[in-house]
Amino acid sequence: GGWRCLGIPAPGAGAVGGAENQRACAGLRLSVYYGGTFDPVHLGHIAVADAACRLLHTSVHIVPSADPPHRAPASASAEQRATMVELAIAGHQGLVCDRRELRRSGKSYCVDTLCGLRAELGGTQPIAWLIGMDAFIGLDGWHEWPALFDLAHFVVVQRPEQSLRSMSAGLQNACNGRWQTSPEALYSTPAGKLYIMPLALRHESSTAIRAGLARHEDVSAYLPSAVAEYIQFHQLYASGV
């Protein structure tokens, strides 16, 4: 399990939701992290983070990837993408830009980030990883993916056009018994539960925004104004890469 990276036993000796574990977690706030390339960050990303902040009654740490292993290299530098996140969340109470992956060398594997968070926050702190449905249904392609359930809960952002039915049999089996009908259930244990967060349909797409910028189209309607100005000033994505 993922707890091996800390040299400590899994919570509840491997059983999610044990009474002893629930007592240890009582009164703890949920720590929420939202990872991604954010290349560039757009209004859809901010809507997800704001909605999670309201629903889960806690701050949301947005974690830009330094070198994402699951996708093609980002089109803006890690520092530029993190700066755009900081510009996008200005004035949004409860949203924080977390640069921890930029400070770590090598690939940005989620399991390594969560191991670091566990070491930092302790074994009883409830941690949730906020993730889009499109990314979650491909979770079994991630590095050491079974260990992720030992390290954090997952809050999966529902997209109307996507379905959990497209998950592999292996991932479906790993998710059995973990789904919760209420976000409050995530507070009672440190890790291992799943919750679907409904969200109204959003049309923003970083891929489409980059393509539009490469064609010199006006995509400012999909971007926080400060991000649009930053992209224009630095001439990002103009080459279409």
mmCIF file of C-alpha atoms in Angstrom, residues 126-238:
data_model
loop_
_atom_site.group_PDB
_atom_site.id
_atom_site.type_symbol
_atom_site.label_atom_id
_atom_site.label_comp_id
_atom_site.label_asym_id
_atom_site.label_seq_id
_atom_site.Cartn_x
_atom_site.Cartn_y
_atom_site.Cartn_z
ATOM 1 C CA PRO A 126 -8.345 13.204 6.004
ATOM 2 C CA ILE A 127 -6.941 14.088 2.556
ATOM 3 C CA ALA A 128 -8.913 14.262 -0.697
ATOM 4 C CA TRP A 129 -7.612 14.491 -4.259
ATOM 5 C CA LEU A 130 -9.969 16.427 -6.550
ATOM 6 C CA ILE A 131 -10.027 14.913 -10.029
ATOM 7 C CA GLY A 132 -12.073 15.166 -13.210
ATOM 8 C CA MET A 133 -14.105 12.189 -14.368
ATOM 9 C CA ASP A 134 -12.014 11.929 -17.555
ATOM 10 C CA ALA A 135 -8.828 11.515 -15.524
ATOM 11 C CA PHE A 136 -10.375 9.223 -12.921
ATOM 12 C CA ILE A 137 -11.599 6.621 -15.413
ATOM 13 C CA GLY A 138 -7.962 6.281 -16.545
ATOM 14 C CA LEU A 139 -6.587 6.052 -13.005
ATOM 15 C CA ASP A 140 -5.363 2.481 -13.503
ATOM 16 C CA GLY A 141 -2.791 3.840 -15.956
ATOM 17 C CA TRP A 142 -1.167 5.942 -13.237
ATOM 18 C CA HIS A 143 2.076 5.054 -11.468
ATOM 19 C CA GLU A 144 1.435 2.720 -8.485
ATOM 20 C CA TRP A 145 -2.268 3.505 -8.734
ATOM 21 C CA PRO A 146 -3.570 0.925 -6.194
ATOM 22 C CA ALA A 147 -1.560 2.694 -3.473
ATOM 23 C CA LEU A 148 -3.468 5.937 -4.078
ATOM 24 C CA PHE A 149 -6.525 4.630 -2.216
ATOM 25 C CA ASP A 150 -4.382 4.093 0.895
ATOM 26 C CA LEU A 151 -3.217 7.695 0.792
ATOM 27 C CA ALA A 152 -6.288 9.820 0.005
ATOM 28 C CA HIS A 153 -9.964 10.006 -0.776
ATOM 29 C CA PHE A 154 -10.974 10.961 -4.318
ATOM 30 C CA VAL A 155 -13.584 13.603 -5.123
ATOM 31 C CA VAL A 156 -14.545 12.954 -8.744
ATOM 32 C CA VAL A 157 -16.027 15.856 -10.692
ATOM 33 C CA GLN A 158 -19.037 14.608 -12.643
ATOM 34 C CA ARG A 159 -19.180 15.466 -16.326
ATOM 35 C CA PRO A 160 -22.543 14.812 -18.038
ATOM 36 C CA GLU A 161 -20.893 13.393 -21.156
ATOM 37 C CA GLN A 162 -18.718 10.904 -19.253
ATOM 38 C CA SER A 163 -19.587 7.739 -17.400
ATOM 39 C CA LEU A 164 -17.925 5.465 -14.855
ATOM 40 C CA ARG A 165 -19.065 2.566 -17.020
ATOM 41 C CA SER A 166 -16.016 3.119 -19.203
ATOM 42 C CA MET A 167 -13.655 2.200 -16.345
ATOM 43 C CA SER A 168 -11.644 -0.999 -16.696
ATOM 44 C CA ALA A 169 -12.748 -4.063 -14.739
ATOM 45 C CA GLY A 170 -9.665 -3.752 -12.531
ATOM 46 C CA LEU A 171 -10.437 -0.165 -11.561
ATOM 47 C CA GLN A 172 -14.125 -0.990 -11.013
ATOM 48 C CA ASN A 173 -13.123 -3.779 -8.635
ATOM 49 C CA ALA A 174 -10.760 -1.450 -6.766
ATOM 50 C CA CYS A 175 -13.599 1.070 -6.342
ATOM 51 C CA ASN A 176 -16.171 -1.419 -5.059
ATOM 52 C CA GLY A 177 -17.381 -0.504 -1.585
ATOM 53 C CA ARG A 178 -15.672 2.893 -1.629
ATOM 54 C CA TRP A 179 -18.401 5.109 -3.117
ATOM 55 C CA GLN A 180 -20.122 7.481 -0.701
ATOM 56 C CA THR A 181 -23.428 9.318 -1.089
ATOM 57 C CA SER A 182 -22.424 12.235 1.144
ATOM 58 C CA PRO A 183 -19.222 14.309 1.236
ATOM 59 C CA GLU A 184 -19.375 14.255 5.056
ATOM 60 C CA ALA A 185 -18.273 10.613 4.915
ATOM 61 C CA LEU A 186 -14.820 11.765 3.787
ATOM 62 C CA TYR A 187 -14.156 13.368 7.170
ATOM 63 C CA SER A 188 -14.355 10.144 9.200
ATOM 64 C CA THR A 189 -11.288 8.364 7.800
ATOM 65 C CA PRO A 190 -7.954 9.522 6.344
ATOM 66 C CA ALA A 191 -8.284 7.875 2.928
ATOM 67 C CA GLY A 192 -9.908 5.305 0.704
ATOM 68 C CA LYS A 193 -13.369 6.710 -0.036
ATOM 69 C CA LEU A 194 -14.836 8.037 -3.285
ATOM 70 C CA TYR A 195 -17.429 10.743 -3.834
ATOM 71 C CA ILE A 196 -18.873 12.168 -7.061
ATOM 72 C CA MET A 197 -19.235 15.950 -7.038
ATOM 73 C CA PRO A 198 -21.940 17.072 -9.496
ATOM 74 C CA LEU A 199 -21.106 20.144 -11.534
ATOM 75 C CA ALA A 200 -23.009 22.013 -14.219
ATOM 76 C CA LEU A 201 -21.676 21.434 -17.724
ATOM 77 C CA ARG A 202 -18.682 23.626 -18.554
ATOM 78 C CA HIS A 203 -17.325 24.079 -22.070
ATOM 79 C CA GLU A 204 -13.807 25.301 -21.313
ATOM 80 C CA SER A 205 -10.944 23.097 -22.475
ATOM 81 C CA SER A 206 -7.234 23.850 -22.158
ATOM 82 C CA THR A 207 -6.585 21.930 -25.394
ATOM 83 C CA ALA A 208 -9.178 23.972 -27.297
ATOM 84 C CA ILE A 209 -7.889 27.206 -25.753
ATOM 85 C CA ARG A 210 -4.316 26.448 -26.855
ATOM 86 C CA ALA A 211 -5.539 25.588 -30.346
ATOM 87 C CA GLY A 212 -7.532 28.809 -30.526
ATOM 88 C CA LEU A 213 -4.537 30.867 -29.410
ATOM 89 C CA ALA A 214 -2.381 29.165 -32.038
ATOM 90 C CA ARG A 215 -4.919 30.329 -34.641
ATOM 91 C CA HIS A 216 -4.830 33.829 -33.094
ATOM 92 C CA GLU A 217 -8.484 33.565 -32.050
ATOM 93 C CA ASP A 218 -9.983 35.480 -29.124
ATOM 94 C CA VAL A 219 -10.426 32.958 -26.297
ATOM 95 C CA SER A 220 -10.635 35.524 -23.494
ATOM 96 C CA ALA A 221 -14.217 34.489 -22.662
ATOM 97 C CA TYR A 222 -12.880 31.196 -21.312
ATOM 98 C CA LEU A 223 -10.080 32.664 -19.206
ATOM 99 C CA PRO A 224 -9.811 34.791 -16.071
ATOM 100 C CA SER A 225 -8.985 38.273 -17.335
ATOM 101 C CA ALA A 226 -5.607 38.390 -15.571
ATOM 102 C CA VAL A 227 -4.641 35.076 -17.185
ATOM 103 C CA ALA A 228 -5.668 36.277 -20.642
ATOM 104 C CA GLU A 229 -3.525 39.398 -20.165
ATOM 105 C CA TYR A 230 -0.556 37.319 -18.970
ATOM 106 C CA ILE A 231 -0.800 35.000 -21.992
ATOM 107 C CA GLN A 232 -0.990 37.937 -24.372
ATOM 108 C CA PHE A 233 1.911 39.773 -22.718
ATOM 109 C CA HIS A 234 4.194 36.711 -22.822
ATOM 110 C CA GLN A 235 2.919 35.516 -26.231
ATOM 111 C CA LEU A 236 2.275 32.030 -24.860
ATOM 112 C CA TYR A 237 0.850 29.302 -27.106
ATOM 113 C CA ALA A 238 1.132 31.526 -30.177
#
